[in-house]
């Protein structure tokens, strides 16, 4: 039967140590999670500023339900574009200093919208090898040539751009790489985009709200000038603590996406509670320097404290701090070991990361305390001494 190959395929995944397992949480997202009856310190979420369960955002969402209802009823281009969606777009555009912004239900969909709307089979997309899966899928959906350059390698990229005979070119990159935590060389990429008349699409899922003055993100961090060719995607389910995403850029680009992007047009607009919650979140992000400074201190503390462990801490300046383990099984075992000791750190395996580079991905949040970081470091040291290296 058609389903007969599923069981052996599943067994194969299990044999390779690649089965994913969901854990069900019994409390809201926060630095402490209640999972399967156990209270653990969680280093898993992308809630970098600790806003996912913030009382004023929760209150805004509750009031929004009373004022706007819970459903939008239709897509944005029919009748689902409510005042909170419009207001959020204006505030986001102003915050990141671009002419216009378009709100999406998820970052995955925003990426699927941008790339295929601007590129077709006569074009070429130049993508960093470590780009997020949603950017890879976006390139596939565009059916353009997909040229992948070695991670952060601007010289190779320049060479490939030079050789390309494609009609239109687009450079596609994460700003902060989601599994490594390092930054893309955005000024160099922008210079190449100018030189070769290419689009530059920057996915700032992990920089928005965290990096740059006022948390305005990676483009602000590098002080890149606004340009029609520079398209910013930021997600709103990570540092912003809610859900959704936006694309910001020049009016001509955003208007075109609104007219033509299928993942924008053919989906129901989010519940109006979401943009109302996001307006409250944006307020906290704008005034979030203290949160960002605390997060920065935690990053420095963790990196100093993990020096000397048998595992290599990748050189990340951001809240994503990956500890390279190598083999899938070893990473899973160490994660299990930490979990029974009350620490939840996810093991990340292929295909999310390249073969042989399974890792523990420690995500820090401004909601963590110094004591929680110290506890993690202490237990990791004990695991190393117990021969888990
Ligand atoms: C999380 C993430 C996305 C997807 O955003 P969602 O809003 O979760 O769909 C896109 N790109 C990167 C780099 C991400 O980390």
XYZ file of C-alpha atoms and ligand atoms in Angstrom:
404
model
C 0.000 0.000 0.000
C 0.984 3.622 -0.499
C 1.795 4.041 3.208
C 3.915 0.911 3.521
C 7.196 2.782 3.183
C 6.461 5.143 6.069
C 7.336 2.693 8.847
C 10.761 1.739 7.463
C 11.504 5.410 6.732
C 10.623 6.275 10.290
C 12.821 3.459 11.580
C 15.659 4.821 9.461
C 15.263 8.278 11.028
C 15.297 6.704 14.476
C 18.455 4.735 13.638
C 20.182 7.946 12.561
C 19.231 9.712 15.779
C 17.085 12.140 13.809
C 13.646 11.629 15.288
C 12.161 14.844 16.540
C 10.209 14.875 19.714
C 7.744 17.503 20.835
C 7.397 18.318 24.476
C 4.155 19.806 25.733
C 4.449 22.818 27.990
C 2.077 23.282 30.865
C 2.861 26.945 31.510
C 3.468 30.064 29.390
C 6.749 30.666 27.591
C 9.322 31.993 30.070
C 12.768 31.383 31.541
C 11.244 28.586 33.597
C 9.181 26.018 31.748
C 6.821 23.438 33.162
C 7.075 20.431 30.919
C 5.855 16.905 31.530
C 5.301 17.751 35.182
C 8.855 18.977 35.619
C 9.993 22.552 36.235
C 13.117 23.330 34.206
C 15.155 26.384 33.276
C 14.616 26.775 29.550
C 17.257 27.938 27.090
C 15.186 27.105 24.021
C 12.968 29.961 23.037
C 13.613 32.928 20.774
C 11.850 35.171 23.277
C 15.017 37.270 23.479
C 13.519 40.194 25.374
C 11.237 38.148 27.612
C 8.060 39.678 26.189
C 6.082 36.537 25.285
C 4.126 36.641 28.536
C 4.505 40.314 29.422
C 1.479 41.602 31.400
C 0.928 44.739 29.334
C 0.988 42.793 26.062
C -1.346 40.176 27.507
C -3.696 42.941 28.668
C -3.603 44.559 25.222
C -4.541 41.253 23.592
C -7.396 40.729 26.033
C -8.793 44.197 25.415
C -8.348 43.737 21.697
C -10.587 40.691 21.742
C -13.337 42.806 23.309
C -12.878 45.715 20.894
C -12.059 43.911 17.615
C -13.231 40.326 18.076
C -11.022 37.341 17.510
C -11.184 36.704 13.777
C -10.402 38.947 10.817
C -12.771 37.030 8.563
C -10.939 37.341 5.250
C -7.637 38.032 3.565
C -6.106 41.511 3.719
C -7.085 42.291 0.133
C -10.750 41.377 0.658
C -12.008 42.598 4.041
C -9.576 41.273 6.660
C -7.346 44.361 6.877
C -8.456 45.947 10.150
C -7.279 49.182 11.701
C -4.790 47.423 14.060
C -3.071 45.773 11.072
C -2.775 49.134 9.296
C -1.560 50.924 12.404
C 1.045 48.239 13.078
C 2.431 48.531 9.546
C 2.851 52.294 9.956
C 4.596 51.957 13.302
C 6.899 49.211 12.052
C 7.912 51.221 8.987
C 8.681 54.246 11.157
C 10.587 52.115 13.655
C 12.940 50.602 11.072
C 13.136 53.852 9.098
C 11.695 52.612 5.813
C 8.923 54.053 3.641
C 6.447 51.225 4.073
C 5.928 47.876 5.758
C 3.699 44.908 4.994
C 2.548 42.648 7.802
C 2.545 38.846 7.356
C 1.133 36.034 9.471
C 4.503 34.287 9.774
C 8.099 34.869 8.771
C 8.068 31.689 6.739
C 5.273 33.110 4.612
C 6.946 36.506 4.330
C 10.019 34.849 2.844
C 7.893 32.769 0.483
C 6.262 36.035 -0.563
C 9.299 38.214 -1.202
C 11.526 36.001 -3.303
C 9.107 34.391 -5.807
C 7.355 37.750 -6.334
C 10.602 39.388 -7.425
C 12.315 36.486 -9.207
C 11.411 33.993 -11.904
C 13.088 31.251 -13.936
C 15.278 33.671 -15.904
C 16.828 35.049 -12.739
C 19.441 33.974 -10.214
C 19.354 33.936 -6.431
C 22.656 34.059 -4.543
C 22.187 32.549 -1.115
C 24.418 31.935 1.888
C 24.887 28.203 2.477
C 23.628 28.477 6.054
C 20.426 30.351 5.255
C 17.266 29.441 7.138
C 15.059 26.730 5.602
C 12.350 29.266 4.768
C 14.797 31.169 2.542
C 15.809 27.948 0.814
C 12.166 27.111 0.193
C 11.534 30.655 -1.024
C 14.326 30.279 -3.590
C 12.924 26.929 -4.729
C 9.463 28.350 -5.114
C 10.835 31.155 -7.290
C 12.225 28.551 -9.713
C 15.202 30.809 -10.344
C 18.747 29.493 -10.455
C 19.802 28.943 -6.827
C 23.492 29.715 -6.370
C 24.662 28.936 -2.851
C 27.907 30.537 -1.696
C 30.059 29.380 1.250
C 28.945 30.883 4.545
C 29.839 34.595 4.739
C 32.239 34.335 1.785
C 31.879 37.666 -0.038
C 34.787 37.007 -2.427
C 33.208 33.842 -3.790
C 29.877 35.616 -3.959
C 31.437 38.486 -5.948
C 32.930 35.968 -8.356
C 29.620 34.158 -8.853
C 27.792 37.448 -9.404
C 30.405 38.454 -11.952
C 29.997 35.222 -13.893
C 26.210 35.204 -13.853
C 24.303 35.952 -17.060
C 20.951 35.941 -15.283
C 18.508 38.684 -16.175
C 17.983 39.764 -12.567
C 19.977 38.949 -9.444
C 19.017 38.738 -5.790
C 21.271 38.229 -2.776
C 19.517 36.383 0.006
C 20.796 36.097 3.562
C 19.987 35.706 7.219
C 21.255 38.753 9.130
C 21.907 36.658 12.251
C 22.322 32.996 11.355
C 19.739 31.076 13.287
C 21.827 28.034 14.200
C 25.235 29.728 14.532
C 24.382 33.130 15.956
C 26.929 34.983 13.838
C 26.229 38.041 11.664
C 26.213 38.250 7.880
C 28.677 40.791 6.414
C 25.801 43.074 5.452
C 27.822 46.165 4.400
C 29.860 44.028 1.985
C 26.742 42.312 0.687
C 25.086 45.670 0.150
C 28.140 46.943 -1.752
C 27.959 43.879 -4.018
C 24.243 44.421 -4.543
C 25.002 47.978 -5.670
C 27.863 46.907 -7.899
C 25.859 44.188 -9.664
C 22.469 45.904 -9.553
C 20.983 43.129 -7.430
C 18.290 43.030 -4.777
C 19.505 42.404 -1.242
C 16.952 40.573 0.917
C 17.850 40.411 4.601
C 16.052 38.075 7.002
C 16.445 39.701 10.410
C 14.435 37.167 12.432
C 17.056 37.118 15.194
C 18.325 40.700 15.018
C 15.073 42.649 15.067
C 14.411 43.967 18.574
C 17.838 42.867 19.771
C 20.555 44.512 17.672
C 21.155 48.099 16.646
C 20.226 51.353 18.355
C 16.832 50.961 20.038
C 16.637 47.362 18.837
C 15.893 48.503 15.292
C 17.742 45.471 13.997
C 20.743 44.388 11.983
C 20.473 47.021 9.235
C 20.574 49.718 11.906
C 23.418 47.879 13.653
C 25.488 48.241 10.467
C 24.014 51.682 9.718
C 23.010 50.653 6.187
C 21.285 53.425 4.217
C 17.726 52.866 2.979
C 17.701 51.878 -0.673
C 15.017 50.487 -2.971
C 17.173 47.401 -3.522
C 17.425 46.670 0.214
C 14.488 44.639 1.527
C 14.160 43.862 5.217
C 12.182 40.969 6.662
C 11.722 40.939 10.431
C 9.771 38.429 12.462
C 7.467 39.278 15.336
C 7.339 35.942 17.143
C 10.896 36.132 18.485
C 12.147 39.263 20.265
C 8.724 40.890 19.794
C 7.212 37.978 21.700
C 3.975 37.597 19.738
C 3.759 36.221 16.183
C 3.872 37.324 12.573
C 6.418 39.163 10.472
C 6.868 42.220 8.297
C 8.633 43.201 5.134
C 9.910 46.774 5.006
C 11.326 48.731 2.120
C 10.654 51.423 -0.416
C 7.041 52.073 -1.312
C 7.399 50.769 -4.875
C 8.606 47.386 -3.614
C 6.092 46.949 -0.809
C 3.179 47.997 -3.049
C 4.270 45.401 -5.603
C 4.386 42.666 -2.951
C 0.928 43.629 -1.764
C -0.401 43.328 -5.321
C 1.364 40.157 -6.330
C 2.649 38.043 -3.414
C 0.540 34.899 -3.267
C 1.343 34.101 0.398
C 0.009 37.573 1.188
C -3.112 37.477 -0.940
C -4.349 33.929 -0.508
C -4.440 33.630 3.259
C -6.693 34.928 5.993
C -5.388 37.966 7.862
C -4.289 37.248 11.423
C -6.599 37.748 14.358
C -6.734 41.501 15.145
C -5.613 40.575 18.664
C -2.172 39.940 17.212
C -1.414 43.408 15.791
C -2.856 45.030 18.934
C -0.551 42.872 21.059
C 2.297 43.786 18.737
C 1.647 47.511 19.124
C 2.066 47.040 22.882
C 5.159 44.938 22.287
C 6.691 47.529 19.971
C 6.288 50.115 22.722
C 8.274 47.887 25.097
C 10.882 47.130 22.453
C 11.430 50.806 21.668
C 11.980 51.419 25.385
C 13.867 48.163 25.870
C 17.470 49.349 26.273
C 17.637 47.953 29.792
C 16.452 44.548 28.618
C 18.980 44.570 25.788
C 21.804 45.586 28.125
C 20.929 42.761 30.534
C 20.846 40.268 27.662
C 24.277 41.496 26.570
C 25.653 40.932 30.077
C 24.296 37.392 30.095
C 25.963 36.659 26.747
C 29.330 37.871 28.040
C 28.911 35.917 31.277
C 28.028 32.667 29.506
C 30.857 32.926 26.984
C 33.429 33.607 29.690
C 32.079 30.789 31.845
C 32.040 28.142 29.122
C 35.631 28.724 28.142
C 37.640 25.586 28.838
C 34.848 23.049 28.308
C 35.596 20.175 25.909
C 33.012 21.430 23.416
C 33.619 24.348 21.114
C 31.449 27.392 21.673
C 30.822 28.945 18.249
C 31.979 32.583 17.939
C 28.595 34.236 18.300
C 28.044 37.772 19.605
C 24.262 37.273 19.811
C 21.707 35.599 22.070
C 22.161 32.361 20.102
C 25.104 30.511 21.671
C 25.723 27.132 20.025
C 27.906 24.522 21.697
C 29.272 22.227 19.010
C 28.997 18.539 19.914
C 29.363 16.723 16.580
C 27.527 13.412 16.510
C 23.736 13.347 16.658
C 23.561 10.770 19.432
C 26.101 12.592 21.592
C 24.189 15.857 21.273
C 20.900 14.172 22.147
C 22.430 12.373 25.132
C 23.954 15.535 26.523
C 20.628 17.353 26.094
C 18.851 14.503 27.915
C 21.424 14.630 30.665
C 20.847 18.347 31.133
C 17.096 17.874 31.071
C 17.055 15.436 33.965
C 19.172 17.965 35.844
C 16.494 20.626 35.288
C 17.943 22.384 32.253
C 16.258 22.449 28.893
C 18.650 23.123 26.013
C 17.666 21.810 22.580
C 19.933 19.502 20.582
C 19.953 20.672 16.964
C 20.684 18.029 14.350
C 20.737 17.665 10.578
C 19.022 18.624 8.364
C 18.705 21.833 10.377
C 22.528 21.980 10.580
C 25.191 20.276 8.394
C 26.053 16.604 9.041
C 28.530 16.102 11.860
C 27.793 19.471 13.468
C 25.008 18.543 15.872
C 24.975 21.052 18.665
C 23.308 22.335 21.774
C 21.729 25.637 20.902
C 21.667 27.783 24.006
C 19.254 30.684 23.553
C 19.489 33.466 26.060
C 16.748 35.872 26.991
C 16.642 39.127 28.918
C 14.227 37.254 31.194
C 17.038 34.963 32.405
C 18.849 35.801 35.635
C 22.593 35.592 36.167
C 21.942 32.728 38.609
C 20.217 30.736 35.874
C 23.206 31.189 33.578
C 25.519 30.092 36.400
C 23.416 26.987 37.012
C 23.688 26.034 33.341
C 27.452 26.524 33.353
C 27.845 24.490 36.531
C 25.884 21.526 35.196
C 27.721 21.611 31.855
C 31.030 21.492 33.715
C 29.820 18.513 35.727
C 28.711 16.734 32.551
C 32.164 17.337 31.052
C 33.821 15.910 34.176
C 31.483 12.895 34.053
C 32.823 12.089 30.607
C 29.952 13.315 28.486
C 32.378 15.031 26.155
C 12.108 31.757 12.741
C 12.686 32.166 11.440
C 11.881 32.389 10.335
C 10.411 32.074 10.332
O 9.692 32.977 11.060
P 8.291 32.516 11.663
O 7.610 33.771 11.995
O 8.621 31.667 12.836
O 7.597 31.729 10.582
C 12.458 32.890 9.188
N 13.785 33.109 9.127
C 14.598 32.869 10.170
C 16.051 33.139 10.035
C 14.079 32.376 11.358
O 14.875 32.109 12.383
